[in-house]
């Protein structure tokens, strides 16, 4: 007869009680799940449990990993939320020593590199089920409803699914718009959860990485719009805040536009006469997921230039001292001020932002399409777009349109070719081109607007100058070329005649 335990066991456990871990644990407990928690530094665990005495599901603080493992219902489910990298392996090894078993599920919910997740799943397969889940939405998302991108063993997913669905953000079934996760301190019931099984092994972390790459571009295009409108249009932050607030009512409605409108109207706490945005130093930090996306794009040969350029935009911002020195030496064009209608400028910049954003998203989906070939995943792009509709940093009405685009055509080769986006970009492209011209003529850097336009024009070009490029390659390196009038795969080489080049004798 099975021995009765005095304490009901916990439904799930979480290791790593930094802010994300604490908030995710509270979110899980709010939904009625009993959750065991452990942190390397014991005092953090004890304080966390003491400070949160009345959660609906209940928190079980554990001071040893042995007690933690013993407190969990089988198959055990453990979420790890520690710093990505060696700490994840260290914690998994400690869990194995503490008694985790083959059928137990260990979920890495940190921002791990997807190839690490693939490696770990294989490495630990004999000892436990290693699972990777992307989590987006920052601290607030973790607490009140994140977007969750789970990837790994499908049988493991079945055990996680009810909890993932309960704690994720929710969107309206009809409109796809985020629902308020909480009302009167309690989670709201109903709505479509912003989580769905993404694919095998590293797929969840891969999709999370691409989400972050897109996020880099999305933030950068907003910054370029701000720069052009303030520098060329001379529009002050409070007025600009109203511009963004009005954009937030249309096609561009999104969390990032909304917070931008809010940021722009905020005063400097040190001196209320100033706007805080004017006092923030213009050097951007980064944690690396955007860079991973760009590196992966280069590795796979996918032209994700809008995403990569957004990473470089942060890099150039970071060399502030060099820029300040260069600004005193390098001349730009004479024309500095825009003299046309401000209203028209706002409209044109809005369109440039919109089109550049479509390109960045198109590139993100191109990356996922290529990666799934490489790793044998079967990604559902409509579903991925749908789980980004709420909870995460890039949440936006726009994602409902992307969801629909891939629902209408699961094999859509590029988002730009979807009838809705094709029509929208076509209608906005004249303004986009004008903005790029204005930026160039006035000497304002608008890197993602510009590179996205180059992507659009490159993608729609039936002939690019790679004919000349390939001829150059053949000229100096005998790399061969294909001809336009012979079948593909037939390669030619010429001993390019040149006066300085000794010709081979026949
Ligand atoms: P700590 O409070 O003991 O530092 C974010 O850094 C979280 O990950 C923290 O909860 C931290 O625990 C935990 N963490 C970082 N490295 C770890 C490791 N090697 N083993 C266990 N936990 C770790």
Short mmCIF file of C-alpha atoms and ligand atoms in Angstrom, two decimals:
data_model
loop_
_atom_site.label_atom_id
_atom_site.label_comp_id
_atom_site.label_asym_id
_atom_site.label_seq_id
_atom_site.Cartn_x
_atom_site.Cartn_y
_atom_site.Cartn_z
CA UNK A 1 0.00 0.00 0.00
CA UNK A 2 1.26 3.43 -0.89
CA UNK A 3 2.41 5.45 2.06
CA UNK A 4 0.26 8.50 2.75
CA UNK A 5 2.16 11.77 2.76
CA UNK A 6 1.28 14.20 5.50
CA UNK A 7 1.55 17.25 3.20
CA UNK A 8 -0.13 17.38 -0.20
CA UNK A 9 2.65 17.48 -2.76
CA UNK A 10 3.22 20.47 -4.98
CA UNK A 11 1.98 20.56 -8.59
CA UNK A 12 5.15 22.16 -9.89
CA UNK A 13 8.44 23.60 -8.67
CA UNK A 14 10.53 26.63 -9.61
CA UNK A 15 14.24 27.24 -9.12
CA UNK A 16 15.72 30.73 -9.31
CA UNK A 17 13.91 33.44 -7.39
CA UNK A 18 15.13 36.61 -9.05
CA UNK A 19 12.27 38.95 -10.05
CA UNK A 20 11.18 36.91 -13.10
CA UNK A 21 11.19 33.69 -11.05
CA UNK A 22 9.28 35.22 -8.16
CA UNK A 23 6.69 36.73 -10.45
CA UNK A 24 6.20 33.55 -12.44
CA UNK A 25 5.83 31.57 -9.19
CA UNK A 26 3.19 34.02 -7.92
CA UNK A 27 1.37 33.85 -11.24
CA UNK A 28 1.29 30.04 -11.04
CA UNK A 29 0.13 30.12 -7.42
CA UNK A 30 -2.59 32.66 -8.31
CA UNK A 31 -4.07 30.09 -10.63
CA UNK A 32 -4.50 27.61 -7.81
CA UNK A 33 -1.36 25.52 -8.32
CA UNK A 34 0.71 24.60 -5.32
CA UNK A 35 4.29 25.50 -6.15
CA UNK A 36 7.56 24.60 -4.47
CA UNK A 37 10.31 27.19 -4.73
CA UNK A 38 14.06 26.99 -4.29
CA UNK A 39 16.85 29.52 -4.59
CA UNK A 40 20.60 29.00 -4.24
CA UNK A 41 20.73 31.74 -1.63
CA UNK A 42 18.36 30.38 1.02
CA UNK A 43 17.41 33.72 2.55
CA UNK A 44 15.83 34.74 -0.78
CA UNK A 45 13.53 31.68 -0.65
CA UNK A 46 12.58 32.30 2.97
CA UNK A 47 11.86 35.99 2.44
CA UNK A 48 9.83 35.29 -0.68
CA UNK A 49 7.61 32.74 1.07
CA UNK A 50 7.26 34.93 4.17
CA UNK A 51 6.29 37.96 2.07
CA UNK A 52 3.59 36.07 0.15
CA UNK A 53 1.62 34.13 2.76
CA UNK A 54 -1.82 33.93 1.16
CA UNK A 55 -1.47 32.80 -2.42
CA UNK A 56 -4.43 30.72 -3.65
CA UNK A 57 -2.33 27.67 -4.56
CA UNK A 58 0.29 28.00 -1.87
CA UNK A 59 4.05 28.41 -1.89
CA UNK A 60 6.28 25.71 -0.43
CA UNK A 61 9.71 27.09 0.38
CA UNK A 62 12.51 24.52 0.17
CA UNK A 63 16.00 25.03 1.51
CA UNK A 64 17.57 21.98 -0.07
CA UNK A 65 17.16 20.56 -3.54
CA UNK A 66 16.49 17.15 -2.00
CA UNK A 67 13.51 18.54 -0.08
CA UNK A 68 12.44 20.42 -3.22
CA UNK A 69 12.47 17.29 -5.39
CA UNK A 70 10.71 15.26 -2.68
CA UNK A 71 7.95 17.87 -2.44
CA UNK A 72 6.79 17.47 -6.05
CA UNK A 73 4.02 15.32 -7.53
CA UNK A 74 5.15 12.80 -10.14
CA UNK A 75 5.96 13.17 -12.92
CA UNK A 76 7.78 16.09 -11.36
CA UNK A 77 7.68 19.39 -13.18
CA UNK A 78 10.45 21.87 -12.46
CA UNK A 79 10.92 25.32 -14.00
CA UNK A 80 14.46 26.68 -13.98
CA UNK A 81 14.81 30.46 -14.18
CA UNK A 82 18.50 31.13 -13.70
CA UNK A 83 20.99 33.04 -15.82
CA UNK A 84 21.30 31.48 -19.30
CA UNK A 85 24.53 29.54 -19.81
CA UNK A 86 26.48 27.24 -17.49
CA UNK A 87 24.15 27.94 -14.52
CA UNK A 88 21.41 25.96 -16.31
CA UNK A 89 23.65 22.89 -16.63
CA UNK A 90 24.81 23.29 -13.04
CA UNK A 91 21.23 23.33 -11.75
CA UNK A 92 20.18 20.35 -13.87
CA UNK A 93 23.17 18.35 -12.59
CA UNK A 94 22.24 19.24 -9.02
CA UNK A 95 18.63 18.20 -9.67
CA UNK A 96 19.81 14.81 -10.92
CA UNK A 97 21.85 14.35 -7.76
CA UNK A 98 18.82 15.40 -5.71
CA UNK A 99 16.68 12.59 -7.14
CA UNK A 100 15.03 13.84 -10.36
CA UNK A 101 14.03 10.83 -12.47
CA UNK A 102 13.65 9.84 -16.08
CA UNK A 103 10.00 10.76 -16.48
CA UNK A 104 10.34 14.06 -14.67
CA UNK A 105 10.22 17.27 -16.69
CA UNK A 106 12.74 20.07 -16.31
CA UNK A 107 11.80 23.28 -18.10
CA UNK A 108 14.38 25.92 -18.85
CA UNK A 109 12.34 29.13 -18.98
CA UNK A 110 15.35 31.44 -19.33
CA UNK A 111 16.65 33.12 -22.46
CA UNK A 112 18.83 30.18 -23.50
CA UNK A 113 20.43 29.80 -26.88
CA UNK A 114 18.32 27.26 -28.78
CA UNK A 115 21.35 25.14 -29.69
CA UNK A 116 22.08 24.76 -25.96
CA UNK A 117 18.52 23.52 -25.49
CA UNK A 118 18.95 20.99 -28.30
CA UNK A 119 22.20 19.82 -26.75
CA UNK A 120 20.71 19.58 -23.25
CA UNK A 121 17.68 17.62 -24.40
CA UNK A 122 20.00 15.00 -25.92
CA UNK A 123 22.52 15.07 -23.09
CA UNK A 124 19.93 14.54 -20.35
CA UNK A 125 17.57 12.24 -22.26
CA UNK A 126 18.50 9.18 -20.19
CA UNK A 127 18.00 11.04 -16.93
CA UNK A 128 15.06 13.43 -17.36
CA UNK A 129 12.91 15.17 -19.94
CA UNK A 130 14.56 18.49 -20.69
CA UNK A 131 12.17 21.06 -22.13
CA UNK A 132 12.71 24.68 -23.28
CA UNK A 133 10.16 27.45 -22.99
CA UNK A 134 10.52 31.01 -24.19
CA UNK A 135 8.93 33.52 -21.82
CA UNK A 136 8.26 37.07 -22.95
CA UNK A 137 6.67 40.03 -21.30
CA UNK A 138 9.28 41.09 -18.79
CA UNK A 139 8.57 41.18 -15.09
CA UNK A 140 4.98 42.36 -15.46
CA UNK A 141 4.27 39.69 -18.06
CA UNK A 142 5.68 36.97 -15.81
CA UNK A 143 3.45 38.16 -12.97
CA UNK A 144 0.18 38.77 -14.78
CA UNK A 145 0.36 36.84 -18.04
CA UNK A 146 3.34 36.32 -20.34
CA UNK A 147 3.53 34.99 -23.86
CA UNK A 148 4.95 31.47 -23.60
CA UNK A 149 6.76 29.63 -26.38
CA UNK A 150 7.19 26.00 -25.32
CA UNK A 151 9.37 23.56 -27.23
CA UNK A 152 10.43 20.00 -26.52
CA UNK A 153 9.10 16.50 -25.99
CA UNK A 154 5.39 16.43 -26.86
CA UNK A 155 4.49 14.01 -24.06
CA UNK A 156 6.12 16.41 -21.60
CA UNK A 157 4.05 19.25 -23.08
CA UNK A 158 0.82 17.40 -22.23
CA UNK A 159 1.77 17.65 -18.54
CA UNK A 160 2.71 21.32 -18.79
CA UNK A 161 -0.10 22.50 -21.05
CA UNK A 162 -2.81 23.17 -18.42
CA UNK A 163 -0.43 25.28 -16.32
CA UNK A 164 1.03 27.12 -19.34
CA UNK A 165 -2.48 27.92 -20.59
CA UNK A 166 -3.61 29.09 -17.18
CA UNK A 167 -0.73 31.47 -16.53
CA UNK A 168 -0.24 32.95 -20.00
CA UNK A 169 -1.73 36.22 -21.24
CA UNK A 170 -5.16 35.97 -22.88
CA UNK A 171 -6.55 37.62 -25.97
CA UNK A 172 -10.11 38.12 -27.16
CA UNK A 173 -11.32 35.16 -29.20
CA UNK A 174 -12.77 37.35 -31.95
CA UNK A 175 -10.49 40.40 -32.19
CA UNK A 176 -7.21 38.91 -30.93
CA UNK A 177 -6.77 41.95 -28.67
CA UNK A 178 -5.17 41.42 -25.24
CA UNK A 179 -7.65 41.05 -22.40
CA UNK A 180 -7.03 42.56 -18.99
CA UNK A 181 -5.38 39.67 -17.20
CA UNK A 182 -6.49 40.76 -13.81
CA UNK A 183 -9.56 42.44 -12.44
CA UNK A 184 -9.94 43.22 -8.75
CA UNK A 185 -6.73 41.34 -8.03
CA UNK A 186 -7.97 38.07 -9.50
CA UNK A 187 -7.03 36.45 -12.81
CA UNK A 188 -9.71 36.89 -15.46
CA UNK A 189 -11.22 33.71 -16.87
CA UNK A 190 -11.73 33.06 -20.58
CA UNK A 191 -9.99 34.30 -23.69
CA UNK A 192 -7.45 32.56 -25.89
CA UNK A 193 -4.17 31.78 -24.10
CA UNK A 194 -0.98 33.22 -25.58
CA UNK A 195 0.79 29.90 -25.62
CA UNK A 196 0.86 26.91 -27.94
CA UNK A 197 3.27 24.08 -28.49
CA UNK A 198 5.90 25.40 -30.89
CA UNK A 199 7.93 22.33 -31.84
CA UNK A 200 10.59 19.86 -30.82
CA UNK A 201 13.72 20.47 -28.74
CA UNK A 202 15.07 24.00 -29.24
CA UNK A 203 12.07 25.35 -31.20
CA UNK A 204 10.62 27.29 -28.25
CA UNK A 205 13.86 29.06 -27.50
CA UNK A 206 14.50 29.67 -31.19
CA UNK A 207 11.12 31.33 -31.64
CA UNK A 208 11.73 33.40 -28.50
CA UNK A 209 15.05 34.53 -29.94
CA UNK A 210 13.40 35.61 -33.20
CA UNK A 211 10.74 37.41 -31.15
CA UNK A 212 13.54 39.38 -29.53
CA UNK A 213 15.22 40.09 -32.87
CA UNK A 214 11.93 41.47 -34.17
CA UNK A 215 11.57 43.44 -30.95
CA UNK A 216 14.95 45.11 -31.61
CA UNK A 217 13.77 46.22 -35.06
CA UNK A 218 10.35 47.26 -33.78
CA UNK A 219 11.91 49.47 -31.12
CA UNK A 220 14.45 50.93 -33.52
CA UNK A 221 11.87 51.96 -36.15
CA UNK A 222 9.94 53.78 -33.44
CA UNK A 223 13.17 55.53 -32.44
CA UNK A 224 13.86 56.53 -36.05
CA UNK A 225 10.35 57.98 -36.33
CA UNK A 226 10.95 59.93 -33.12
CA UNK A 227 14.33 61.17 -34.38
CA UNK A 228 13.00 62.36 -37.73
CA UNK A 229 9.95 64.04 -36.26
CA UNK A 230 11.89 65.80 -33.54
CA UNK A 231 15.01 66.66 -35.55
CA UNK A 232 13.48 67.51 -38.91
CA UNK A 233 9.97 68.44 -37.84
CA UNK A 234 11.06 70.24 -34.67
CA UNK A 235 8.20 68.53 -32.80
CA UNK A 236 8.60 68.63 -29.02
CA UNK A 237 8.21 65.50 -26.85
CA UNK A 238 4.76 66.34 -25.44
CA UNK A 239 3.42 67.02 -28.92
CA UNK A 240 5.13 63.88 -30.18
CA UNK A 241 3.51 61.92 -27.39
CA UNK A 242 0.14 62.91 -28.87
CA UNK A 243 1.31 61.80 -32.33
CA UNK A 244 2.23 58.35 -30.99
CA UNK A 245 -0.98 58.18 -28.98
CA UNK A 246 -2.94 58.81 -32.20
CA UNK A 247 -0.90 56.15 -34.05
CA UNK A 248 -1.78 53.80 -31.24
CA UNK A 249 -5.40 53.99 -32.34
CA UNK A 250 -4.68 52.68 -35.86
CA UNK A 251 -2.70 49.95 -37.66
CA UNK A 252 0.32 50.58 -35.47
CA UNK A 253 -1.52 50.02 -32.17
CA UNK A 254 0.91 48.14 -29.98
CA UNK A 255 2.45 47.97 -26.56
CA UNK A 256 5.69 49.59 -27.80
CA UNK A 257 3.88 52.55 -29.41
CA UNK A 258 1.77 52.92 -26.28
CA UNK A 259 4.77 53.07 -23.92
CA UNK A 260 6.52 55.46 -26.31
CA UNK A 261 3.57 57.87 -26.10
CA UNK A 262 3.73 57.57 -22.34
CA UNK A 263 7.51 58.04 -22.10
CA UNK A 264 7.47 61.14 -24.32
CA UNK A 265 5.11 63.08 -22.08
CA UNK A 266 6.96 62.29 -18.85
CA UNK A 267 8.89 65.07 -17.12
CA UNK A 268 12.40 64.76 -15.72
CA UNK A 269 12.10 63.98 -12.00
CA UNK A 270 15.25 66.08 -11.38
CA UNK A 271 13.85 69.17 -13.10
CA UNK A 272 10.18 69.13 -14.01
CA UNK A 273 10.66 71.79 -16.68
CA UNK A 274 12.39 69.24 -18.88
CA UNK A 275 11.14 66.10 -20.53
CA UNK A 276 12.91 63.00 -19.26
CA UNK A 277 13.52 61.66 -22.78
CA UNK A 278 15.77 64.68 -23.48
CA UNK A 279 17.88 63.87 -20.44
CA UNK A 280 18.46 60.16 -21.08
CA UNK A 281 21.93 59.43 -22.48
CA UNK A 282 21.75 58.16 -26.07
CA UNK A 283 23.67 54.91 -25.68
CA UNK A 284 21.74 51.65 -25.90
CA UNK A 285 22.56 48.46 -24.05
CA UNK A 286 21.84 44.93 -25.20
CA UNK A 287 21.79 41.48 -23.68
CA UNK A 288 22.51 39.48 -26.81
CA UNK A 289 19.32 37.90 -28.18
CA UNK A 290 19.16 40.43 -31.04
CA UNK A 291 22.77 39.67 -31.86
CA UNK A 292 22.06 35.93 -31.83
CA UNK A 293 19.24 36.50 -34.32
CA UNK A 294 21.50 38.51 -36.63
CA UNK A 295 24.34 35.98 -36.36
CA UNK A 296 21.92 33.16 -37.11
CA UNK A 297 20.59 35.09 -40.12
CA UNK A 298 24.14 35.33 -41.46
CA UNK A 299 24.79 31.66 -40.70
CA UNK A 300 21.70 30.57 -42.59
CA UNK A 301 22.07 33.13 -45.39
CA UNK A 302 18.71 34.76 -44.73
CA UNK A 303 18.58 38.50 -45.55
CA UNK A 304 17.25 39.72 -42.19
CA UNK A 305 18.86 43.13 -42.66
CA UNK A 306 16.24 45.14 -40.74
CA UNK A 307 16.82 43.01 -37.66
CA UNK A 308 20.62 43.03 -38.01
CA UNK A 309 20.66 46.78 -38.65
CA UNK A 310 18.68 47.34 -35.45
CA UNK A 311 21.47 45.55 -33.58
CA UNK A 312 24.10 47.71 -35.31
CA UNK A 313 22.07 50.82 -34.50
CA UNK A 314 22.53 49.95 -30.82
CA UNK A 315 26.24 49.35 -31.46
CA UNK A 316 26.77 52.76 -33.07
CA UNK A 317 24.80 54.41 -30.28
CA UNK A 318 27.18 52.82 -27.79
CA UNK A 319 30.27 54.58 -29.20
CA UNK A 320 29.07 57.93 -27.91
CA UNK A 321 32.47 59.55 -27.32
CA UNK A 322 33.64 58.67 -30.81
CA UNK A 323 30.43 60.04 -32.30
CA UNK A 324 30.71 63.29 -30.42
CA UNK A 325 34.29 63.70 -31.68
CA UNK A 326 33.30 62.79 -35.25
CA UNK A 327 30.34 65.19 -35.15
CA UNK A 328 32.86 68.04 -34.95
CA UNK A 329 34.79 66.84 -37.99
CA UNK A 330 32.50 65.11 -40.47
CA UNK A 331 30.21 67.31 -42.47
CA UNK A 332 26.68 66.48 -43.46
CA UNK A 333 24.45 68.17 -46.04
CA UNK A 334 23.74 71.90 -45.79
CA UNK A 335 19.98 71.34 -45.54
CA UNK A 336 19.16 70.79 -41.89
CA UNK A 337 15.55 71.80 -41.42
CA UNK A 338 12.49 70.41 -43.09
CA UNK A 339 10.34 73.20 -44.43
CA UNK A 340 7.26 71.30 -45.61
CA UNK A 341 4.02 70.60 -43.77
CA UNK A 342 4.43 69.01 -40.33
CA UNK A 343 1.16 67.16 -40.73
CA UNK A 344 2.42 65.63 -43.96
CA UNK A 345 5.74 64.73 -42.33
CA UNK A 346 3.93 62.92 -39.52
CA UNK A 347 1.87 60.98 -42.04
CA UNK A 348 4.91 60.07 -44.14
CA UNK A 349 6.96 58.96 -41.14
CA UNK A 350 4.05 56.84 -39.91
CA UNK A 351 3.97 55.06 -43.25
CA UNK A 352 7.76 54.57 -43.25
CA UNK A 353 7.52 53.05 -39.79
CA UNK A 354 4.70 50.76 -40.85
CA UNK A 355 6.44 49.47 -43.99
CA UNK A 356 9.77 48.96 -42.21
CA UNK A 357 7.99 47.07 -39.47
CA UNK A 358 6.32 44.75 -41.99
CA UNK A 359 9.76 44.01 -43.48
CA UNK A 360 11.26 43.24 -40.06
CA UNK A 361 8.43 40.81 -39.25
CA UNK A 362 8.67 39.28 -42.72
CA UNK A 363 12.36 38.67 -42.06
CA UNK A 364 11.68 37.11 -38.66
CA UNK A 365 9.28 34.62 -40.25
CA UNK A 366 11.78 33.92 -43.05
CA UNK A 367 14.32 33.01 -40.38
CA UNK A 368 11.92 30.59 -38.72
CA UNK A 369 11.05 29.06 -42.09
CA UNK A 370 14.71 28.35 -42.76
CA UNK A 371 15.50 27.13 -39.25
CA UNK A 372 12.67 24.61 -39.35
CA UNK A 373 14.26 23.07 -42.44
CA UNK A 374 17.58 22.88 -40.66
CA UNK A 375 16.22 21.37 -37.44
CA UNK A 376 13.27 19.39 -38.76
CA UNK A 377 10.64 21.38 -36.85
CA UNK A 378 7.09 21.77 -38.12
CA UNK A 379 6.39 25.33 -37.12
CA UNK A 380 2.92 26.78 -37.44
CA UNK A 381 3.51 30.45 -38.24
CA UNK A 382 -0.13 31.44 -37.72
CA UNK A 383 -0.01 29.92 -34.27
CA UNK A 384 3.32 31.60 -33.46
CA UNK A 385 1.94 34.99 -34.52
CA UNK A 386 -1.16 34.30 -32.44
CA UNK A 387 0.81 33.64 -29.23
CA UNK A 388 2.58 36.97 -29.68
CA UNK A 389 -0.74 38.86 -29.73
CA UNK A 390 -0.70 39.31 -25.97
CA UNK A 391 1.71 39.19 -23.05
CA UNK A 392 4.95 39.87 -24.89
CA UNK A 393 6.80 43.09 -25.68
CA UNK A 394 5.87 43.06 -29.38
CA UNK A 395 2.16 42.50 -28.70
CA UNK A 396 0.13 44.41 -31.24
CA UNK A 397 -3.03 44.40 -33.32
CA UNK A 398 -0.67 43.90 -36.22
CA UNK A 399 -0.09 40.32 -35.04
CA UNK A 400 -3.75 39.52 -35.58
CA UNK A 401 -3.20 40.40 -39.24
CA UNK A 402 -0.10 38.18 -39.37
CA UNK A 403 -2.05 35.36 -37.72
CA UNK A 404 -4.72 35.74 -40.41
CA UNK A 405 -2.12 35.92 -43.20
CA UNK A 406 -0.64 32.54 -42.23
CA UNK A 407 -4.08 31.06 -41.50
CA UNK A 408 -5.17 31.99 -45.02
CA UNK A 409 -2.01 30.51 -46.49
CA UNK A 410 0.09 28.21 -44.31
CA UNK A 411 2.75 28.12 -47.00
CA UNK A 412 2.97 31.90 -47.51
CA UNK A 413 6.54 32.39 -48.80
CA UNK A 414 6.92 35.90 -47.40
CA UNK A 415 4.65 38.13 -45.35
CA UNK A 416 5.08 40.86 -47.98
CA UNK A 417 3.20 38.61 -50.42
CA UNK A 418 0.09 38.30 -48.26
CA UNK A 419 -2.72 40.21 -50.02
CA UNK A 420 -3.44 42.44 -47.00
CA UNK A 421 0.20 43.42 -46.37
CA UNK A 422 0.91 43.71 -50.09
CA UNK A 423 -1.88 46.25 -50.40
CA UNK A 424 -0.91 48.17 -47.26
CA UNK A 425 2.79 48.43 -48.16
CA UNK A 426 1.98 49.35 -51.71
CA UNK A 427 -0.26 52.19 -50.53
CA UNK A 428 2.36 53.45 -48.07
CA UNK A 429 5.52 53.00 -50.10
CA UNK A 430 5.61 56.47 -51.71
CA UNK A 431 5.71 58.07 -48.25
CA UNK A 432 8.31 55.55 -47.09
CA UNK A 433 10.53 56.47 -50.04
CA UNK A 434 10.04 60.16 -49.35
CA UNK A 435 11.07 59.72 -45.73
CA UNK A 436 14.21 57.80 -46.70
CA UNK A 437 15.04 60.56 -49.20
CA UNK A 438 14.37 63.26 -46.60
CA UNK A 439 16.58 61.47 -44.07
CA UNK A 440 19.40 61.14 -46.61
CA UNK A 441 19.09 64.72 -47.83
CA UNK A 442 19.03 66.13 -44.32
CA UNK A 443 21.78 63.92 -42.99
CA UNK A 444 19.73 62.06 -40.40
CA UNK A 445 20.56 58.39 -39.85
CA UNK A 446 17.47 56.21 -40.30
CA UNK A 447 19.21 52.85 -40.67
CA UNK A 448 16.29 50.46 -40.40
CA UNK A 449 13.93 52.59 -42.55
CA UNK A 450 16.67 52.62 -45.20
CA UNK A 451 17.76 49.01 -45.04
CA UNK A 452 14.17 47.77 -44.94
CA UNK A 453 13.50 49.71 -48.13
CA UNK A 454 16.58 48.13 -49.71
CA UNK A 455 15.19 44.74 -48.66
CA UNK A 456 11.80 45.53 -50.18
CA UNK A 457 13.31 46.71 -53.45
CA UNK A 458 15.79 43.84 -53.49
CA UNK A 459 13.13 41.25 -52.80
CA UNK A 460 10.87 42.55 -55.57
CA UNK A 461 13.69 42.92 -58.13
CA UNK A 462 13.62 40.31 -60.88
CA UNK A 463 17.20 41.16 -61.74
CA UNK A 464 19.93 42.24 -59.34
CA UNK A 465 23.53 43.18 -60.14
CA UNK A 466 24.74 39.77 -59.01
CA UNK A 467 25.39 39.02 -62.69
CA UNK A 468 28.31 41.41 -62.51
CA UNK A 469 29.29 40.11 -59.11
CA UNK A 470 29.44 36.56 -60.35
CA UNK A 471 31.48 37.68 -63.35
CA UNK A 472 33.93 39.37 -60.96
CA UNK A 473 34.18 36.17 -58.94
CA UNK A 474 34.85 34.18 -62.07
CA UNK A 475 37.39 36.75 -63.23
CA UNK A 476 39.64 36.69 -60.18
CA UNK A 477 38.88 33.30 -58.70
CA UNK A 478 37.49 31.08 -61.46
CA UNK A 479 34.34 30.63 -59.35
CA UNK A 480 32.25 30.01 -62.51
CA UNK A 481 28.85 31.46 -63.41
CA UNK A 482 25.48 30.28 -64.69
CA UNK A 483 23.96 31.74 -67.85
CA UNK A 484 20.48 33.18 -68.28
CA UNK A 485 20.03 31.17 -71.50
CA UNK A 486 21.05 27.70 -70.24
CA UNK A 487 19.36 25.49 -67.59
CA UNK A 488 20.21 26.18 -63.92
CA UNK A 489 23.07 24.13 -62.55
CA UNK A 490 25.21 24.39 -65.65
CA UNK A 491 28.38 26.28 -64.80
CA UNK A 492 30.71 28.21 -67.13
CA UNK A 493 34.12 29.71 -66.82
CA UNK A 494 35.95 32.15 -69.08
CA UNK A 495 39.65 32.94 -69.15
CA UNK A 496 38.80 36.63 -69.04
CA UNK A 497 40.88 38.37 -71.72
CA UNK A 498 42.81 41.31 -70.30
CA UNK A 499 45.86 43.16 -71.70
CA UNK A 500 47.86 42.63 -68.47
CA UNK A 501 46.94 39.01 -68.13
CA UNK A 502 49.04 36.44 -70.00
CA UNK A 503 46.66 34.38 -72.11
CA UNK A 504 47.03 30.65 -72.02
CA UNK A 505 48.29 29.29 -75.28
CA UNK A 506 45.79 27.09 -77.09
P1 LIG B 1 21.09 33.61 -6.20
O1 LIG B 1 19.98 34.40 -5.56
O2 LIG B 1 21.64 32.59 -5.24
O3 LIG B 1 22.16 34.45 -6.82
C1 LIG B 1 19.21 35.00 -11.30
O4 LIG B 1 20.59 35.21 -11.26
C2 LIG B 1 18.80 33.83 -10.44
O5 LIG B 1 19.56 32.68 -10.82
C3 LIG B 1 19.04 34.03 -8.96
O6 LIG B 1 17.92 33.48 -8.30
C4 LIG B 1 20.32 33.26 -8.70
O7 LIG B 1 20.43 32.76 -7.40
C5 LIG B 1 20.16 32.11 -9.66
N1 LIG B 1 21.43 31.50 -10.05
C6 LIG B 1 22.40 32.06 -10.81
N2 LIG B 1 23.41 31.19 -10.98
C7 LIG B 1 23.06 30.05 -10.35
C8 LIG B 1 23.69 28.79 -10.18
N3 LIG B 1 24.88 28.53 -10.74
N4 LIG B 1 23.05 27.86 -9.46
C9 LIG B 1 21.85 28.14 -8.90
N5 LIG B 1 21.20 29.31 -9.04
C10 LIG B 1 21.80 30.26 -9.74
#
